[in-house]
CSV table of C-alpha atoms and ligand atoms in Angstrom, one decimal:
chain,number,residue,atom,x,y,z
P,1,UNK,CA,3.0,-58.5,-18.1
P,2,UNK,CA,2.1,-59.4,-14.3
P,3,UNK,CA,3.4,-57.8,-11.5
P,4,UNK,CA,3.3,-60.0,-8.3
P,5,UNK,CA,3.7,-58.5,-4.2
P,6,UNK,CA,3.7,-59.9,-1.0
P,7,UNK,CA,1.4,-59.3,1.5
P,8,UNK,CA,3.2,-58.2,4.6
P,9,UNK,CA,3.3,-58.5,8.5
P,10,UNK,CA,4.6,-55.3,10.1
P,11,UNK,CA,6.3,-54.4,13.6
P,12,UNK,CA,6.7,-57.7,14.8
P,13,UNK,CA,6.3,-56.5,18.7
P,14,UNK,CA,8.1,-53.6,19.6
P,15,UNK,CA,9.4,-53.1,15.6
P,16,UNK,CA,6.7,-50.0,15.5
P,17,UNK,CA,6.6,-48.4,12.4
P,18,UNK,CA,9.8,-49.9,11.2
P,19,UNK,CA,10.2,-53.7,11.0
P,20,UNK,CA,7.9,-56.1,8.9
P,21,UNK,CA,8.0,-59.8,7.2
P,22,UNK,CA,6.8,-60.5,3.7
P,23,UNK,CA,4.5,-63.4,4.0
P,24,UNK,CA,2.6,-66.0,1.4
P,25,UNK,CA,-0.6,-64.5,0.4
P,26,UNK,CA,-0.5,-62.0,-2.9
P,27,UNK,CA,-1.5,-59.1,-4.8
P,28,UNK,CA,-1.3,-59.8,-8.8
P,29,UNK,CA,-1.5,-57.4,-11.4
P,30,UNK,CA,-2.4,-58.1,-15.0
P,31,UNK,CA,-1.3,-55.5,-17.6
P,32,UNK,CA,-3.8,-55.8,-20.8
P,33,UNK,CA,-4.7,-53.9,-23.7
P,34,UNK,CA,-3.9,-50.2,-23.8
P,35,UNK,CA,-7.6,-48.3,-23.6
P,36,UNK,CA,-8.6,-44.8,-23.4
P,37,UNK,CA,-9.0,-44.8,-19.6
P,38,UNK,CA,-7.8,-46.8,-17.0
P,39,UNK,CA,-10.0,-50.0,-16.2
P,40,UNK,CA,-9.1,-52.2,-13.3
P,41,UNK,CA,-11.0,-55.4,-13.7
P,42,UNK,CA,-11.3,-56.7,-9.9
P,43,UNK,CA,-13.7,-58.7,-7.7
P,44,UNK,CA,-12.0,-56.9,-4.5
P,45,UNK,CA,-15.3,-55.4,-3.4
P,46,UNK,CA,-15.8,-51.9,-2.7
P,47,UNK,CA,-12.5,-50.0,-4.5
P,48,UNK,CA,-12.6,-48.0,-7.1
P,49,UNK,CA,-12.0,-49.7,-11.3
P,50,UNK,CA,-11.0,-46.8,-12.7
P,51,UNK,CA,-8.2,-44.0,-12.5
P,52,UNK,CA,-9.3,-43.4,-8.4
P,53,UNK,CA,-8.1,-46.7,-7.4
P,54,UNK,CA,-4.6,-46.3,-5.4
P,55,UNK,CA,-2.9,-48.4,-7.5
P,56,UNK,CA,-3.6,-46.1,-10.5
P,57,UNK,CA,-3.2,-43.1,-8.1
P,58,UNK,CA,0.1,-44.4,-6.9
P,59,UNK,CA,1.5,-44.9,-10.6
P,60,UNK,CA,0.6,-41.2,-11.3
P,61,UNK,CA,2.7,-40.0,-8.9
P,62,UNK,CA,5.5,-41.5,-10.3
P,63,UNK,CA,5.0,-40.6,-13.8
P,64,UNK,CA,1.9,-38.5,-14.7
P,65,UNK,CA,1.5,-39.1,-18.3
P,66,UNK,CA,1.4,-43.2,-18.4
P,67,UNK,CA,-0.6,-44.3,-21.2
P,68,UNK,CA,-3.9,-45.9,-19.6
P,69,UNK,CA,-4.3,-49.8,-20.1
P,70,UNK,CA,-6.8,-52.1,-18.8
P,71,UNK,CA,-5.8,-54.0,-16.2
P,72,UNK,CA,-6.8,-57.0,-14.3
P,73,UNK,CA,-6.5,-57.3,-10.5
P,74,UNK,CA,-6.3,-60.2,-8.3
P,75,UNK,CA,-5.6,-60.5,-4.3
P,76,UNK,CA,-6.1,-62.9,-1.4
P,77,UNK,CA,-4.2,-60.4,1.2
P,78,UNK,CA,-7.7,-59.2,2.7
P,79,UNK,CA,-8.4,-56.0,3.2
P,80,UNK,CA,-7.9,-53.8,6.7
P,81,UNK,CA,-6.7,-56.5,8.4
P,82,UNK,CA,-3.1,-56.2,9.1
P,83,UNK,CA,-1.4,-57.8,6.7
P,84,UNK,CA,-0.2,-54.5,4.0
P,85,UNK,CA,-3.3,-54.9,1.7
P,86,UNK,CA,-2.8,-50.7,0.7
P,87,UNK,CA,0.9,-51.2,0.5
P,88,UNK,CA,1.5,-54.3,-2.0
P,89,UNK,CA,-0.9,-51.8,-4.0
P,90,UNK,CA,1.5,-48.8,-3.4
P,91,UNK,CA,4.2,-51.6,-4.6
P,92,UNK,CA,2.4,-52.5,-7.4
P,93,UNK,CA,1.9,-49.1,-8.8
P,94,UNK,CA,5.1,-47.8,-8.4
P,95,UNK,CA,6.3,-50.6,-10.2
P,96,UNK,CA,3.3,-50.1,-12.9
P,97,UNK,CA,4.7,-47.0,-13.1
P,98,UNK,CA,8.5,-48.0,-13.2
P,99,UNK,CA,7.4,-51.1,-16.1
P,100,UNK,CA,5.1,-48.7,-18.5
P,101,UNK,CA,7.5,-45.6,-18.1
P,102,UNK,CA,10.7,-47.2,-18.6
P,103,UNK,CA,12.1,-45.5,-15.0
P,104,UNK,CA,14.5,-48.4,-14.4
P,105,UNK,CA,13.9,-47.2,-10.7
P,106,UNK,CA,16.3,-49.3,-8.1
P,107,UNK,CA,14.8,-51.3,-5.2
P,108,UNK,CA,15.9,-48.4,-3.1
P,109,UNK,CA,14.5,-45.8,-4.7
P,110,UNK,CA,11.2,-47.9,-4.9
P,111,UNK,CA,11.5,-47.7,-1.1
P,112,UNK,CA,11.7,-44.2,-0.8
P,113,UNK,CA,9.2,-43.0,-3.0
P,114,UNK,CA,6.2,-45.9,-1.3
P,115,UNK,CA,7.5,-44.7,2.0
P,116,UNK,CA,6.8,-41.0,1.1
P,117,UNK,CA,3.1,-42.2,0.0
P,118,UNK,CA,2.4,-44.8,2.6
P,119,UNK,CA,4.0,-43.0,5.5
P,120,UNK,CA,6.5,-45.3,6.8
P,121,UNK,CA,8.3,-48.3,5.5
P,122,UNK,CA,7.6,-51.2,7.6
P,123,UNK,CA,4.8,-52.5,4.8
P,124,UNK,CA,6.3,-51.3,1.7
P,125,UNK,CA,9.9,-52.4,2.3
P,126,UNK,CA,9.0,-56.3,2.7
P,127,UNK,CA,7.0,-56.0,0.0
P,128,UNK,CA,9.6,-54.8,-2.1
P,129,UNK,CA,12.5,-56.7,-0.8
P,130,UNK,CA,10.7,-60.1,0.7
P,131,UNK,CA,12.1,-61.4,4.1
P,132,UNK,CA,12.7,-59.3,7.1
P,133,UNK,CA,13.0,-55.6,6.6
P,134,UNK,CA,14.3,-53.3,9.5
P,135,UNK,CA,14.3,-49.5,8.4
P,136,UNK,CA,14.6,-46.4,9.7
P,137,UNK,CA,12.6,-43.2,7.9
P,138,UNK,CA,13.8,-39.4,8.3
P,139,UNK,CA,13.9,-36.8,5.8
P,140,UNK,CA,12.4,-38.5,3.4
P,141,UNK,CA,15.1,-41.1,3.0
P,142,UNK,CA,14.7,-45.1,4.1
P,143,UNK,CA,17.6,-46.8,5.5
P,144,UNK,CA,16.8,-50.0,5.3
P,145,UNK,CA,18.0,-53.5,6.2
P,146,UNK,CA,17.1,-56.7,4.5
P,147,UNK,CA,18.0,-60.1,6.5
P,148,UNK,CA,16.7,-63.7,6.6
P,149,UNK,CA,14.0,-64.4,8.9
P,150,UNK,CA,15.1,-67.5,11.0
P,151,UNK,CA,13.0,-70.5,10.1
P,152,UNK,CA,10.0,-71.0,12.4
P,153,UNK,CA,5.8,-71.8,11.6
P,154,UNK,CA,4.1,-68.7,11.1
P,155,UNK,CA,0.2,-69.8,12.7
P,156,UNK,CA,-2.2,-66.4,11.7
P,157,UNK,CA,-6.0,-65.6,13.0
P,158,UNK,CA,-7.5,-63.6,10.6
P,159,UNK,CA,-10.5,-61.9,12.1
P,160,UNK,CA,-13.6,-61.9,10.0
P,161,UNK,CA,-14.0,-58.1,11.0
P,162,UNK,CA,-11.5,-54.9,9.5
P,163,UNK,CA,-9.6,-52.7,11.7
P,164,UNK,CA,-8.9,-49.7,9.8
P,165,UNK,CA,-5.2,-48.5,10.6
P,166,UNK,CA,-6.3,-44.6,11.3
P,167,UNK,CA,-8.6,-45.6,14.1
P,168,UNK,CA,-6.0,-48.1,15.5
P,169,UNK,CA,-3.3,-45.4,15.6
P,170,UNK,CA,-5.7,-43.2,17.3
P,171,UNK,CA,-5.3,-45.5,20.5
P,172,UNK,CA,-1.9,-44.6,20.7
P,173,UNK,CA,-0.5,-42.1,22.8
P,174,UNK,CA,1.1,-39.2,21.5
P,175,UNK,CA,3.8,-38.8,23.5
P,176,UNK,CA,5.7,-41.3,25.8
P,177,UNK,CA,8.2,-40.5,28.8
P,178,UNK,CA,11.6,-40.6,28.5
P,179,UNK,CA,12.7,-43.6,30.5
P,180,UNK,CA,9.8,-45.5,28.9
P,181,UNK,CA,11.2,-44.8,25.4
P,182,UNK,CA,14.7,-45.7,26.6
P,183,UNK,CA,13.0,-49.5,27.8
P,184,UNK,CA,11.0,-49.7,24.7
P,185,UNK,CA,13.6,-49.1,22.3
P,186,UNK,CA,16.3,-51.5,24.6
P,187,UNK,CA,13.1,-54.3,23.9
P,188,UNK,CA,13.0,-53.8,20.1
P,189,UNK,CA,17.6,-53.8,20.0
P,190,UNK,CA,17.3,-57.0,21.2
P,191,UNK,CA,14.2,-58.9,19.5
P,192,UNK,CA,16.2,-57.6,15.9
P,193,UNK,CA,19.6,-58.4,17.3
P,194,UNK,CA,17.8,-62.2,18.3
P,195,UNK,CA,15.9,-62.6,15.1
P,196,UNK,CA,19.5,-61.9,13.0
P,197,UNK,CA,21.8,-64.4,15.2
P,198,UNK,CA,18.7,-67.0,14.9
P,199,UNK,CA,17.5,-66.9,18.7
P,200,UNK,CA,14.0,-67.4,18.5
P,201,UNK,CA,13.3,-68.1,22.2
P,202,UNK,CA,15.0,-64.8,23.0
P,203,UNK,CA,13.0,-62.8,19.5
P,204,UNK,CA,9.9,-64.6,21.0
P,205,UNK,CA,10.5,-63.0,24.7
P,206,UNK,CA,11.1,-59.7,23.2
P,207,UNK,CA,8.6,-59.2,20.6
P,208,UNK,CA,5.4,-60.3,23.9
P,209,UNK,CA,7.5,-57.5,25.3
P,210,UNK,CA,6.6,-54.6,23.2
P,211,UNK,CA,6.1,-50.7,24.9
P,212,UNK,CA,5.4,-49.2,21.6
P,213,UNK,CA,2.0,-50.0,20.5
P,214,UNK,CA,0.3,-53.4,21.5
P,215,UNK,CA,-0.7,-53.0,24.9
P,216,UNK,CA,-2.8,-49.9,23.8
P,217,UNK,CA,-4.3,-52.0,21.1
P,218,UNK,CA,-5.2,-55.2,22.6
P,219,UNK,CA,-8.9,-53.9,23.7
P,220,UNK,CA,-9.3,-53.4,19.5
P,221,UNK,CA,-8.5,-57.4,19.0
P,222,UNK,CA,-10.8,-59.4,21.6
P,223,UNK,CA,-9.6,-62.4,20.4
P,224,UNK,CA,-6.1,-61.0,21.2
P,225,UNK,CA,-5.5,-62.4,24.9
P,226,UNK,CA,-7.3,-65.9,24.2
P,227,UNK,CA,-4.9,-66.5,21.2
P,228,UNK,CA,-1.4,-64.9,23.0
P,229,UNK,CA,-2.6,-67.4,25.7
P,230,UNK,CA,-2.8,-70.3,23.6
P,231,UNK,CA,0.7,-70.0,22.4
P,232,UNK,CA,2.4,-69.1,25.7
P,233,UNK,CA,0.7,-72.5,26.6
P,234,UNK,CA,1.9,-74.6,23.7
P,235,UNK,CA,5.3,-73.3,23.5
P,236,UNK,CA,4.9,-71.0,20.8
P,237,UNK,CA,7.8,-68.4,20.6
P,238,UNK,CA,5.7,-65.3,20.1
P,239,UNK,CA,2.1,-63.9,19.5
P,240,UNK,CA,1.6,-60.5,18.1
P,241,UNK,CA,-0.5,-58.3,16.2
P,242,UNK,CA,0.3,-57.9,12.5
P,243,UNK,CA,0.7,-54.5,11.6
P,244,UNK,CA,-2.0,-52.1,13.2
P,245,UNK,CA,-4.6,-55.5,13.5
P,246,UNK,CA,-7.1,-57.1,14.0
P,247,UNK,CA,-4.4,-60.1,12.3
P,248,UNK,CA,-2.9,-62.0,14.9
P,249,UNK,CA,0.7,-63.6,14.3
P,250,UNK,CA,2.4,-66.7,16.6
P,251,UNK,CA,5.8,-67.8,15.5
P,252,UNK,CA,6.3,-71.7,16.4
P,253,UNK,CA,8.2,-74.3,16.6
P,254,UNK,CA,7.6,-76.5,13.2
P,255,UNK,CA,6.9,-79.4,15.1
P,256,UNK,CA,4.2,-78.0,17.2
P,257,UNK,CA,2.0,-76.3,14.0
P,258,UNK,CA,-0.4,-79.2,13.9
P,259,UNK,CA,-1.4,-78.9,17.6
P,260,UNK,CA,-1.7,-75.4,17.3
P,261,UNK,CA,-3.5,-75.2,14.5
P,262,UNK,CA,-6.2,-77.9,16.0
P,263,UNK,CA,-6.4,-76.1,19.6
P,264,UNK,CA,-6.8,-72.3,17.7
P,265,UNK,CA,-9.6,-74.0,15.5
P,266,UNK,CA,-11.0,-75.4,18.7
P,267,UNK,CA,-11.8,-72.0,20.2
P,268,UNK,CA,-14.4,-71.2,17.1
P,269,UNK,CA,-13.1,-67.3,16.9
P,270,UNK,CA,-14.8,-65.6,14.2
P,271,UNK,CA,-12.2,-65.6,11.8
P,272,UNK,CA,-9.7,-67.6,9.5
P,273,UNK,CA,-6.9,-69.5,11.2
P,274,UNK,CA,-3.9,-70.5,8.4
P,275,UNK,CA,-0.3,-70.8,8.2
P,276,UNK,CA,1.9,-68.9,6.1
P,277,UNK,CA,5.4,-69.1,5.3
P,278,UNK,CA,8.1,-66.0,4.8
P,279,UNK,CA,8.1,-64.5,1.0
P,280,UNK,CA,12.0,-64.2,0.0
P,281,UNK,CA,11.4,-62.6,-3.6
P,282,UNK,CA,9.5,-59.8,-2.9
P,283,UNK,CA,7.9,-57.7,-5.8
P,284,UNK,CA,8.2,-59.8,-9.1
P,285,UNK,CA,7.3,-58.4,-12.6
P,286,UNK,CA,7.1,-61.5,-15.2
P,287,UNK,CA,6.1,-61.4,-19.1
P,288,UNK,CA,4.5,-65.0,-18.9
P,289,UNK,CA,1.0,-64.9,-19.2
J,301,HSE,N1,3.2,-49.7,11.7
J,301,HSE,C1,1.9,-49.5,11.3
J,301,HSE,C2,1.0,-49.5,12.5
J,301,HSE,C3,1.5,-50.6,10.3
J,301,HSE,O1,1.1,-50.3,13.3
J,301,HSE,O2,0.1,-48.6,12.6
J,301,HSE,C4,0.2,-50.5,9.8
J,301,HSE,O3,0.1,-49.5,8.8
């Protein structure tokens, strides 16, 4: 049995801890042979391959007394950057967990139980669902809205260097005044109520708009201005950062993705430019080997 997930691209501007896209790169776990301890076969680098690693950890949670198999693990969503590495993990072993114990859990309840772990749903629910997820988490219950992202290039930089989440919520104030919440959240209604009638020009304004979290993150992503600039020049519709960084996201035009792509490879950032496209499956378990 595999289980496939999505990596993931979460707030999409002013979305803060609520709104992500599942994108085309992926986290692939091979079930194997039972064993007497859990082995995770991976060349991920430095995570634990035995019962410490989070997606073993995650599984427990669910059911505590899953018979330990070997298992093989395989990812090109890279690591601390921005793009859900920890929560197509969290995915994959709550559905480990739902596959070995029989749980038969719905996508919903999925959702609630990798929200409680991760914190807050804007990785976990794309990954789970695909497409464009916009949720809201409070007492310990998701309410969550799947919808079809409207059909644009998605250009990424992927820095070379990892920006662990914790220190790029630390940036962030803890508190922010009334009146600025009240604009903040009136930027965010109307990038969601855009993206669902299709308006990309108008998503696009809204998401560079963002109160909530970017403009006390940019000094983390120095290649952050020179890549917004870029787009805003070529006509992209948006540039943001993916999740808490140091990713960076532009949403374009089809037609223009070749230029794009040239000028962003002509600035010689330390980093990986690609394009990616939106994942509509989500989490997939198959029995084909
Ligand atoms: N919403 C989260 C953040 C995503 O921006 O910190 C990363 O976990």
């Amino acid at each position: 049995m595999k289980i496939i997930v999505p990596a993931t691209s979460a707030n999409v501007g002013p979305g803060f801890d609520s709104v992500g896209i599942a994108v085309s790169k992926y986290l692939s776990i091979e079930v194997l042979e039972e064993t007497d301890e859990w082995v995770i076969e991976h060349d991920l680098g430095d995570i634990p391959s035995d019962a410490n690693n989070l997606l073993i950890t995650t599984a427990l949670k669910v059911k505590a007394d899953l018979i330990p198999h070997h298992i093989k693990m395989v990812s090109d969503i890279p690591l601390a950057r921005g793009l859900g590495s920890s929560s197509s993990v969290i995915v994959a072993g709550i559905e480990l967990a739902n596959q070995l114990g029989q749980l038969n859990l719905t996508n919903d309840e999925k959702l609630d139980l990798a929200t409680q772990i991760e914190g807050h749903p804007d990785n976990v629910a794309p990954a789970i669902f695909g497409n464009l997820v916009i949720s809201s988490y409070l007492n310990q219950k998701v309410n969550s809205v799947v919808a079809e992202f409207p059909s644009c290039s998605l250009v990424t930089f992927i820095p070379n260097y990892e920006l662990k989440t914790s220190d790029s919520r630390g940036v962030l104030p803890s508190e922010l005044s009334y009146k600025e919440a009240v604009a903040a959240s009136s930027i965010a209604n109307v990038a969601i109520a855009a993206l669902l009638t299709g308006d990309l020009t108008k998503a696009g304004r809204a998401i560079e708009s963002d109160l909530f979290h970017e403009r006390f993150r940019q000094k983390l992503v120095k290649e952050f201005p020179q890549v917004k600039a870029l787009g805003q020049k070529e006509g992209a519709y948006a540039t943001y950062l993916s999740g808490a960084g140091p990713t960076i996201m532009m949403l374009l035009p089809e037609e223009k993705t070749t230029t794009v792509l040239n000028k962003m490879e002509a600035l010689n950032l330390d980093g990986q430019v690609c394009t990616l496209t939106i994942d509509t499956k989500g989490v997939l378990v198959s029995e084909e080997d």
